[in-house]
């Protein structure tokens, strides 16, 4: 089985990107990260890509806050295609993708979200779970479609909510679960992709 060329897209800290790159380096992942792209100029995820000597780029997002400028999204498709990417991994990407990407990479874009979807889509899902008085939350890997944090679910991991949990403490424990779940789920998807 050939390694699947991956492209990672993220806006922030990049801890999931690091987990994917580490499992790639240790040979567990049936994939090869070709490029890391961020819509945030100084996002730590780009520093992580440089640390692992992975080609990386800043994509100026344009004038919108919740999505990319249409031309920027067309540019993004081209950047991934030029890198030979066959599977796109969203790792803390905080904008909604539209048709240029969804059409170019149909059922080939994955996302990780810090809740047990369909519960608590949107921002700061761990806070939403705390406020709702849940006793368990977790994280979900899913295919990306045109709705926010929505699409067929690939894998989930539960994380208990402890008495007196803080938002920060809960999110940190969810992230530990994310770092195990995401590389494993990516591997499963890669194994099933046609050569
Ligand atoms: C992760 O917790 C991820 O689940 C969340 O952003 C964080 C990114 O962390 N994504 C979403 O909320 C998507 N709706 P990272 O930059 O350290 O990987």
mmCIF file of C-alpha atoms and ligand atoms in Angstrom:
data_model
loop_
_atom_site.group_PDB
_atom_site.id
_atom_site.type_symbol
_atom_site.label_atom_id
_atom_site.label_comp_id
_atom_site.label_asym_id
_atom_site.label_seq_id
_atom_site.Cartn_x
_atom_site.Cartn_y
_atom_site.Cartn_z
ATOM 1 C CA UNK A 1 0.000 0.000 0.000
ATOM 2 C CA UNK A 2 1.300 3.435 -0.995
ATOM 3 C CA UNK A 3 1.563 6.328 1.482
ATOM 4 C CA UNK A 4 -1.322 8.767 0.952
ATOM 5 C CA UNK A 5 -0.181 12.375 0.335
ATOM 6 C CA UNK A 6 -1.767 14.602 3.009
ATOM 7 C CA UNK A 7 -2.254 18.360 3.209
ATOM 8 C CA UNK A 8 -2.876 19.913 6.622
ATOM 9 C CA UNK A 9 -4.836 23.127 7.081
ATOM 10 C CA UNK A 10 -4.972 24.947 10.427
ATOM 11 C CA UNK A 11 -5.308 28.328 12.099
ATOM 12 C CA UNK A 12 -3.741 27.947 15.529
ATOM 13 C CA UNK A 13 -1.543 26.089 17.986
ATOM 14 C CA UNK A 14 -1.074 23.057 15.787
ATOM 15 C CA UNK A 15 -0.925 20.396 18.499
ATOM 16 C CA UNK A 16 -2.962 18.005 16.326
ATOM 17 C CA UNK A 17 -0.629 18.747 13.414
ATOM 18 C CA UNK A 18 2.313 17.871 15.684
ATOM 19 C CA UNK A 19 0.660 14.587 16.714
ATOM 20 C CA UNK A 20 0.115 13.680 13.036
ATOM 21 C CA UNK A 21 3.696 14.603 12.092
ATOM 22 C CA UNK A 22 5.056 12.593 15.018
ATOM 23 C CA UNK A 23 3.107 9.500 14.077
ATOM 24 C CA UNK A 24 4.195 10.031 10.465
ATOM 25 C CA UNK A 25 7.843 10.219 11.568
ATOM 26 C CA UNK A 26 7.569 7.077 13.654
ATOM 27 C CA UNK A 27 6.220 5.198 10.625
ATOM 28 C CA UNK A 28 2.781 4.379 12.069
ATOM 29 C CA UNK A 29 0.873 6.464 9.552
ATOM 30 C CA UNK A 30 0.235 5.097 6.035
ATOM 31 C CA UNK A 31 0.556 8.665 4.791
ATOM 32 C CA UNK A 32 3.021 11.396 3.972
ATOM 33 C CA UNK A 33 2.428 15.031 4.944
ATOM 34 C CA UNK A 34 3.219 17.080 1.825
ATOM 35 C CA UNK A 35 2.288 20.595 2.940
ATOM 36 C CA UNK A 36 0.924 22.580 5.896
ATOM 37 C CA UNK A 37 -1.110 25.714 5.122
ATOM 38 C CA UNK A 38 -2.481 28.348 7.506
ATOM 39 C CA UNK A 39 -4.812 31.309 7.105
ATOM 40 C CA UNK A 40 -3.030 32.977 10.063
ATOM 41 C CA UNK A 41 0.347 34.518 9.230
ATOM 42 C CA UNK A 42 2.051 33.844 12.572
ATOM 43 C CA UNK A 43 0.198 30.675 13.582
ATOM 44 C CA UNK A 44 2.336 28.245 15.612
ATOM 45 C CA UNK A 45 1.171 25.434 13.278
ATOM 46 C CA UNK A 46 3.517 26.895 10.616
ATOM 47 C CA UNK A 47 6.452 26.831 13.091
ATOM 48 C CA UNK A 48 5.679 23.165 13.767
ATOM 49 C CA UNK A 49 5.760 22.434 10.016
ATOM 50 C CA UNK A 50 9.182 24.148 9.791
ATOM 51 C CA UNK A 51 10.423 22.156 12.800
ATOM 52 C CA UNK A 52 9.563 18.957 10.892
ATOM 53 C CA UNK A 53 10.955 20.371 7.586
ATOM 54 C CA UNK A 54 7.546 20.157 5.913
ATOM 55 C CA UNK A 55 6.789 22.662 3.113
ATOM 56 C CA UNK A 56 4.421 25.280 4.492
ATOM 57 C CA UNK A 57 2.617 28.415 3.425
ATOM 58 C CA UNK A 58 0.506 31.283 4.669
ATOM 59 C CA UNK A 59 -2.701 31.756 2.685
ATOM 60 C CA UNK A 60 -4.058 35.336 3.005
ATOM 61 C CA UNK A 61 -7.743 34.670 3.807
ATOM 62 C CA UNK A 62 -9.275 37.871 2.406
ATOM 63 C CA UNK A 63 -11.917 40.115 3.892
ATOM 64 C CA UNK A 64 -14.268 37.583 5.524
ATOM 65 C CA UNK A 65 -14.021 36.258 9.094
ATOM 66 C CA UNK A 66 -15.846 32.944 8.850
ATOM 67 C CA UNK A 67 -14.795 31.766 5.396
ATOM 68 C CA UNK A 68 -12.080 32.298 2.816
ATOM 69 C CA UNK A 69 -12.327 34.812 0.024
ATOM 70 C CA UNK A 70 -13.499 32.803 -3.024
ATOM 71 C CA UNK A 71 -10.228 33.486 -4.880
ATOM 72 C CA UNK A 72 -8.240 32.440 -1.787
ATOM 73 C CA UNK A 73 -10.122 29.153 -1.725
ATOM 74 C CA UNK A 74 -9.347 28.593 -5.422
ATOM 75 C CA UNK A 75 -5.678 29.319 -4.605
ATOM 76 C CA UNK A 76 -5.873 26.795 -1.762
ATOM 77 C CA UNK A 77 -7.121 24.080 -4.133
ATOM 78 C CA UNK A 78 -4.215 24.840 -6.455
ATOM 79 C CA UNK A 79 -1.653 24.744 -3.620
ATOM 80 C CA UNK A 80 -2.884 21.340 -2.441
ATOM 81 C CA UNK A 81 -3.079 20.005 -6.024
ATOM 82 C CA UNK A 82 0.443 21.266 -6.811
ATOM 83 C CA UNK A 83 1.668 19.356 -3.746
ATOM 84 C CA UNK A 84 -0.097 16.197 -4.968
ATOM 85 C CA UNK A 85 -2.396 16.115 -1.937
ATOM 86 C CA UNK A 86 -5.098 13.424 -1.965
ATOM 87 C CA UNK A 87 -6.506 13.858 1.539
ATOM 88 C CA UNK A 88 -6.952 17.183 3.366
ATOM 89 C CA UNK A 89 -6.715 17.258 7.156
ATOM 90 C CA UNK A 90 -8.299 20.164 9.032
ATOM 91 C CA UNK A 91 -6.424 20.651 12.295
ATOM 92 C CA UNK A 92 -7.929 23.615 14.127
ATOM 93 C CA UNK A 93 -8.977 25.404 10.927
ATOM 94 C CA UNK A 94 -11.491 28.004 12.080
ATOM 95 C CA UNK A 95 -13.276 28.880 8.822
ATOM 96 C CA UNK A 96 -15.996 27.108 6.845
ATOM 97 C CA UNK A 97 -14.894 25.600 3.539
ATOM 98 C CA UNK A 98 -17.045 26.246 0.475
ATOM 99 C CA UNK A 99 -17.478 24.672 -2.935
ATOM 100 C CA UNK A 100 -14.021 25.163 -4.475
ATOM 101 C CA UNK A 101 -12.496 22.919 -1.799
ATOM 102 C CA UNK A 102 -15.543 20.698 -1.213
ATOM 103 C CA UNK A 103 -15.865 19.992 -4.945
ATOM 104 C CA UNK A 104 -12.127 19.475 -5.528
ATOM 105 C CA UNK A 105 -11.713 17.146 -2.530
ATOM 106 C CA UNK A 106 -15.112 15.485 -2.330
ATOM 107 C CA UNK A 107 -15.178 13.126 0.694
ATOM 108 C CA UNK A 108 -11.461 13.716 1.033
ATOM 109 C CA UNK A 109 -11.481 16.361 3.770
ATOM 110 C CA UNK A 110 -11.418 15.351 7.453
ATOM 111 C CA UNK A 111 -11.938 17.484 10.552
ATOM 112 C CA UNK A 112 -11.514 16.973 14.281
ATOM 113 C CA UNK A 113 -13.896 18.656 16.686
ATOM 114 C CA UNK A 114 -13.721 18.800 20.497
ATOM 115 C CA UNK A 115 -17.148 17.334 21.328
ATOM 116 C CA UNK A 116 -19.176 14.210 20.737
ATOM 117 C CA UNK A 117 -20.909 15.412 17.569
ATOM 118 C CA UNK A 118 -23.729 15.991 16.780
ATOM 119 C CA UNK A 119 -23.637 17.629 20.218
ATOM 120 C CA UNK A 120 -22.002 21.051 20.500
ATOM 121 C CA UNK A 121 -20.828 22.084 17.034
ATOM 122 C CA UNK A 122 -19.213 25.523 16.772
ATOM 123 C CA UNK A 123 -16.771 27.458 18.901
ATOM 124 C CA UNK A 124 -15.363 26.342 22.271
ATOM 125 C CA UNK A 125 -17.331 23.110 22.296
ATOM 126 C CA UNK A 126 -15.785 22.051 25.628
ATOM 127 C CA UNK A 127 -17.296 25.155 27.299
ATOM 128 C CA UNK A 128 -20.666 24.359 25.722
ATOM 129 C CA UNK A 129 -20.519 20.851 27.253
ATOM 130 C CA UNK A 130 -19.617 22.261 30.697
ATOM 131 C CA UNK A 131 -22.403 24.855 30.600
ATOM 132 C CA UNK A 132 -24.904 22.165 29.553
ATOM 133 C CA UNK A 133 -24.014 20.149 32.662
ATOM 134 C CA UNK A 134 -22.799 17.091 30.750
ATOM 135 C CA UNK A 135 -20.857 14.406 32.602
ATOM 136 C CA UNK A 136 -19.082 13.181 29.507
ATOM 137 C CA UNK A 137 -17.862 14.855 26.337
ATOM 138 C CA UNK A 138 -15.025 13.997 23.944
ATOM 139 C CA UNK A 139 -13.845 14.476 20.388
ATOM 140 C CA UNK A 140 -15.003 13.472 16.921
ATOM 141 C CA UNK A 141 -13.250 12.921 13.583
ATOM 142 C CA UNK A 142 -15.629 13.378 10.659
ATOM 143 C CA UNK A 143 -15.813 13.976 6.917
ATOM 144 C CA UNK A 144 -16.339 17.659 6.094
ATOM 145 C CA UNK A 145 -19.457 18.840 4.285
ATOM 146 C CA UNK A 146 -20.984 22.282 3.705
ATOM 147 C CA UNK A 147 -22.260 22.656 7.285
ATOM 148 C CA UNK A 148 -20.183 23.599 10.333
ATOM 149 C CA UNK A 149 -18.761 20.610 12.261
ATOM 150 C CA UNK A 150 -21.086 18.298 10.353
ATOM 151 C CA UNK A 151 -20.648 15.270 8.101
ATOM 152 C CA UNK A 152 -20.330 11.505 8.427
ATOM 153 C CA UNK A 153 -18.612 10.496 11.641
ATOM 154 C CA UNK A 154 -15.442 8.409 11.333
ATOM 155 C CA UNK A 155 -14.379 7.999 14.975
ATOM 156 C CA UNK A 156 -15.140 9.328 18.443
ATOM 157 C CA UNK A 157 -13.450 9.199 21.832
ATOM 158 C CA UNK A 158 -15.190 9.931 25.149
ATOM 159 C CA UNK A 159 -13.619 12.142 27.829
ATOM 160 C CA UNK A 160 -15.262 12.309 31.274
ATOM 161 C CA UNK A 161 -16.127 15.716 32.725
ATOM 162 C CA UNK A 162 -14.869 15.863 36.312
ATOM 163 C CA UNK A 163 -16.511 17.690 39.227
ATOM 164 C CA UNK A 164 -15.086 21.252 39.382
ATOM 165 C CA UNK A 165 -13.564 20.905 35.897
ATOM 166 C CA UNK A 166 -12.326 24.166 34.397
ATOM 167 C CA UNK A 167 -12.743 24.936 30.684
ATOM 168 C CA UNK A 168 -8.954 24.928 30.274
ATOM 169 C CA UNK A 169 -8.458 21.629 32.124
ATOM 170 C CA UNK A 170 -11.249 19.946 30.184
ATOM 171 C CA UNK A 171 -9.981 21.169 26.818
ATOM 172 C CA UNK A 172 -6.460 19.976 27.690
ATOM 173 C CA UNK A 173 -7.773 16.459 28.429
ATOM 174 C CA UNK A 174 -9.849 16.463 25.230
ATOM 175 C CA UNK A 175 -6.726 17.432 23.293
ATOM 176 C CA UNK A 176 -4.812 14.450 24.727
ATOM 177 C CA UNK A 177 -7.619 12.254 23.365
ATOM 178 C CA UNK A 178 -7.544 14.123 20.020
ATOM 179 C CA UNK A 179 -3.831 13.459 19.603
ATOM 180 C CA UNK A 180 -4.448 9.699 19.803
ATOM 181 C CA UNK A 181 -7.707 9.616 17.883
ATOM 182 C CA UNK A 182 -6.809 11.754 14.862
ATOM 183 C CA UNK A 183 -3.711 9.854 13.602
ATOM 184 C CA UNK A 184 -5.546 6.534 14.121
ATOM 185 C CA UNK A 185 -8.631 7.754 12.231
ATOM 186 C CA UNK A 186 -6.507 9.206 9.399
ATOM 187 C CA UNK A 187 -4.762 5.857 9.105
ATOM 188 C CA UNK A 188 -8.083 4.035 8.795
ATOM 189 C CA UNK A 189 -9.265 6.404 6.056
ATOM 190 C CA UNK A 190 -5.924 6.126 4.199
ATOM 191 C CA UNK A 191 -6.101 2.325 4.245
ATOM 192 C CA UNK A 192 -9.518 2.438 2.557
ATOM 193 C CA UNK A 193 -8.624 4.982 -0.150
ATOM 194 C CA UNK A 194 -8.207 3.491 -3.639
ATOM 195 C CA UNK A 195 -4.551 3.443 -4.843
HETATM 196 C C1 LIG B 1 -8.760 21.351 18.594
HETATM 197 O O1 LIG B 1 -9.246 21.144 19.891
HETATM 198 C C2 LIG B 1 -9.814 21.047 17.558
HETATM 199 O O2 LIG B 1 -10.659 20.005 17.952
HETATM 200 C C3 LIG B 1 -10.558 22.361 17.490
HETATM 201 O O3 LIG B 1 -9.543 23.324 17.539
HETATM 202 C C4 LIG B 1 -8.474 22.836 18.339
HETATM 203 C C5 LIG B 1 -7.195 23.031 17.554
HETATM 204 O O4 LIG B 1 -6.095 22.721 18.343
HETATM 205 N N1 LIG B 1 -11.323 22.455 16.298
HETATM 206 C C6 LIG B 1 -12.554 22.976 16.256
HETATM 207 O O5 LIG B 1 -13.117 23.467 17.219
HETATM 208 C C7 LIG B 1 -13.237 22.897 14.895
HETATM 209 N N2 LIG B 1 -14.590 23.290 15.001
HETATM 210 P P1 LIG B 1 -4.644 22.554 17.710
HETATM 211 O O6 LIG B 1 -4.382 23.797 16.847
HETATM 212 O O7 LIG B 1 -3.746 22.508 18.900
HETATM 213 O O8 LIG B 1 -4.639 21.289 16.914
#
